[in-house]
CSV table of C-alpha atoms in Angstrom, one decimal:
chain,number,residue,atom,x,y,z
A,1,MET,CA,-10.0,31.7,-0.4
A,2,ASN,CA,-8.6,28.3,0.4
A,3,ARG,CA,-10.4,25.6,-1.6
A,4,ALA,CA,-11.1,23.7,1.7
A,5,MET,CA,-13.0,26.7,2.9
A,6,ASN,CA,-14.9,27.4,-0.3
A,7,SER,CA,-18.5,26.4,0.1
A,8,SER,CA,-18.6,25.1,-3.5
A,9,SER,CA,-15.5,23.0,-3.0
A,10,PRO,CA,-15.9,19.4,-4.0
A,11,ILE,CA,-13.5,18.6,-1.1
A,12,LEU,CA,-15.9,20.2,1.4
A,13,ALA,CA,-18.9,18.6,-0.2
A,14,ASP,CA,-17.2,15.2,0.0
A,15,ARG,CA,-16.4,15.7,3.7
A,16,LEU,CA,-19.9,16.9,4.5
A,17,ARG,CA,-21.4,13.9,2.7
A,18,GLY,CA,-19.0,11.6,4.5
A,19,HIS,CA,-20.0,12.8,8.0
A,20,VAL,CA,-23.7,12.5,7.1
A,21,THR,CA,-23.2,9.0,5.7
A,22,HIS,CA,-21.2,7.8,8.7
A,23,LEU,CA,-23.8,9.1,11.2
A,24,ALA,CA,-27.0,8.3,9.3
A,25,VAL,CA,-26.0,5.0,7.6
A,26,GLU,CA,-23.1,3.5,9.6
A,27,VAL,CA,-24.2,4.6,13.1
A,28,GLY,CA,-27.9,4.9,12.3
A,29,PRO,CA,-30.6,5.9,14.7
A,30,ARG,CA,-29.0,7.3,17.8
A,31,ASN,CA,-30.8,8.2,21.0
A,32,VAL,CA,-31.2,6.9,24.6
A,33,PHE,CA,-33.2,3.9,23.3
A,34,ARG,CA,-30.1,2.9,21.3
A,35,PRO,CA,-27.3,3.9,23.7
A,36,ASP,CA,-24.5,2.1,21.8
A,37,ALA,CA,-25.3,4.1,18.7
A,38,LEU,CA,-25.6,7.3,20.7
A,39,HIS,CA,-22.2,6.7,22.2
A,40,ALA,CA,-20.7,5.8,18.8
A,41,ALA,CA,-21.9,9.2,17.4
A,42,ALA,CA,-20.3,11.0,20.3
A,43,ASP,CA,-17.0,9.0,19.8
A,44,TYR,CA,-17.1,10.0,16.1
A,45,ILE,CA,-17.4,13.7,16.9
A,46,ARG,CA,-14.7,13.5,19.5
A,47,ARG,CA,-12.3,11.7,17.1
A,48,GLU,CA,-13.0,14.3,14.4
A,49,TRP,CA,-12.3,17.2,16.7
A,50,ALA,CA,-9.2,15.5,18.2
A,51,ALA,CA,-7.9,15.1,14.6
A,52,GLN,CA,-8.4,18.8,14.1
A,53,ASN,CA,-6.2,19.4,17.2
A,54,TYR,CA,-8.9,20.6,19.5
A,55,GLN,CA,-9.2,19.8,23.2
A,56,VAL,CA,-12.6,18.3,23.6
A,57,HIS,CA,-14.6,19.1,26.7
A,58,SER,CA,-17.4,16.8,27.8
A,59,GLN,CA,-20.4,17.6,29.9
A,60,TYR,CA,-21.8,14.3,31.2
A,61,TYR,CA,-25.2,13.7,32.7
A,62,GLN,CA,-27.7,10.9,33.0
A,63,ALA,CA,-30.9,10.8,30.9
A,64,MET,CA,-33.3,7.9,31.4
A,65,GLY,CA,-30.4,5.9,32.9
A,66,VAL,CA,-28.1,6.5,29.9
A,67,LYS,CA,-24.8,8.3,30.2
A,68,SER,CA,-25.2,11.3,27.9
A,69,GLU,CA,-22.8,14.0,27.0
A,70,ASN,CA,-22.5,17.3,25.3
A,71,LEU,CA,-19.2,17.8,23.5
A,72,GLU,CA,-17.5,21.2,23.1
A,73,VAL,CA,-14.5,22.7,21.5
A,74,ARG,CA,-13.4,26.4,21.7
A,75,ARG,CA,-11.4,29.0,20.0
A,76,ILE,CA,-10.6,31.8,22.4
A,77,GLY,CA,-11.0,35.3,20.9
A,78,LYS,CA,-8.0,37.6,20.8
A,79,ALA,CA,-9.6,41.1,21.1
A,80,LYS,CA,-12.9,40.3,22.9
A,81,PRO,CA,-12.6,36.9,24.5
A,82,GLU,CA,-15.5,37.6,26.9
A,83,GLU,CA,-17.8,37.9,23.9
A,84,ILE,CA,-18.9,34.4,22.9
A,85,ILE,CA,-20.4,33.1,19.7
A,86,LEU,CA,-22.1,29.7,20.3
A,87,VAL,CA,-22.5,27.4,17.4
A,88,GLY,CA,-24.2,24.1,18.0
A,89,ALA,CA,-26.0,21.1,16.5
A,90,HIS,CA,-27.5,18.0,18.1
A,91,TYR,CA,-26.4,14.5,17.3
A,92,ASP,CA,-29.3,12.4,18.6
A,93,THR,CA,-32.2,11.4,16.3
A,94,VAL,CA,-36.0,11.0,16.6
A,95,LEU,CA,-36.8,7.5,17.5
A,96,GLY,CA,-36.8,5.2,14.5
A,97,THR,CA,-35.1,7.6,12.0
A,98,PRO,CA,-31.5,7.6,10.8
A,99,GLY,CA,-31.4,11.4,11.2
A,100,ALA,CA,-29.6,12.4,8.0
A,101,ASP,CA,-31.4,15.7,7.9
A,102,ASP,CA,-32.1,15.9,11.7
A,103,ASN,CA,-29.4,16.3,12.5
A,104,ALA,CA,-26.4,14.5,10.9
A,105,SER,CA,-26.3,17.4,8.4
A,106,GLY,CA,-26.1,19.9,11.3
A,107,ILE,CA,-23.2,17.9,12.9
A,108,ALA,CA,-21.5,17.7,9.5
A,109,ALA,CA,-21.7,21.5,9.2
A,110,LEU,CA,-20.4,21.9,12.8
A,111,LEU,CA,-17.5,19.6,12.2
A,112,GLU,CA,-16.5,21.4,9.0
A,113,LEU,CA,-16.9,24.9,10.6
A,114,THR,CA,-14.5,23.8,13.4
A,115,ARG,CA,-12.1,22.5,10.7
A,116,MET,CA,-12.2,26.0,9.0
A,117,PHE,CA,-11.6,27.8,12.3
A,118,ALA,CA,-9.0,25.4,13.7
A,119,THR,CA,-6.1,27.7,13.0
A,120,ALA,CA,-7.9,31.0,12.6
A,121,GLU,CA,-7.5,33.8,15.0
A,122,THR,CA,-10.9,35.3,15.9
A,123,GLU,CA,-11.9,38.5,17.6
A,124,ARG,CA,-14.5,36.9,19.8
A,125,THR,CA,-14.5,33.5,21.5
A,126,LEU,CA,-16.1,30.7,19.4
A,127,ARG,CA,-17.8,27.8,21.3
A,128,PHE,CA,-18.8,24.8,19.1
A,129,VAL,CA,-21.1,22.4,20.9
A,130,ALA,CA,-22.5,19.0,19.8
A,131,PHE,CA,-25.6,18.7,22.0
A,132,VAL,CA,-27.3,15.4,22.9
A,133,ASN,CA,-31.0,14.7,23.8
A,134,GLU,CA,-32.5,17.5,21.8
A,135,GLU,CA,-35.3,15.3,20.4
A,136,PRO,CA,-38.5,14.2,22.2
A,137,PRO,CA,-39.0,13.2,24.9
A,138,PHE,CA,-36.2,15.6,26.1
A,139,PHE,CA,-36.9,18.8,24.0
A,140,SER,CA,-37.3,21.7,26.5
A,141,GLY,CA,-37.4,19.4,29.5
A,142,ALA,CA,-35.1,18.9,32.4
A,143,ARG,CA,-32.9,16.4,30.5
A,144,TRP,CA,-32.7,18.6,27.3
A,145,GLY,CA,-29.0,18.7,26.3
A,146,ALA,CA,-28.9,22.5,26.0
A,147,VAL,CA,-29.8,22.8,29.7
A,148,PHE,CA,-26.4,21.4,30.6
A,149,THR,CA,-24.3,24.1,28.9
A,150,PRO,CA,-22.3,25.7,31.7
A,151,LYS,CA,-24.4,28.6,33.1
A,152,PRO,CA,-21.8,31.4,33.2
A,153,GLN,CA,-20.9,31.0,29.5
A,154,ARG,CA,-24.5,30.4,28.5
A,155,HIS,CA,-25.6,33.7,29.9
A,156,ALA,CA,-22.6,35.5,28.5
A,157,ALA,CA,-23.2,34.2,25.0
A,158,ARG,CA,-24.6,36.7,22.4
A,159,THR,CA,-26.2,35.9,19.1
A,160,PHE,CA,-24.6,37.3,16.0
A,161,ALA,CA,-26.4,37.0,12.7
């Protein structure tokens, strides 16, 4: 296995730590009450995916008067492209917290998974989504980031353990 894909790799650990540090320390708390930080986090994710040669798709909407966006990249499956595996993490934080474990660590894992799959051929389609507005007051409400995933794909997605 390639060292970069080995979960015990110091290179991978350094990259994961770097993502968490950037989001939690350099960007800090990120939510609609701190829109500049929220947008900085989205820009960071977008730059990382662009550097991995992905075309980044944005799903924009307004939440409490703040432009919000889910970000998505895809690897189209070769054998069963209609079967979709959705992998996601949210990049906003609870008010007043830097969000290292909720959820910069999830975004770090998402960014490194996309790096690992950037050149891989897969049987099924992989959709990687960085959701926004997953924390209160949005969780499960009308402005919850997951609600804005395009409906045809959302209903076609299957969960694989």
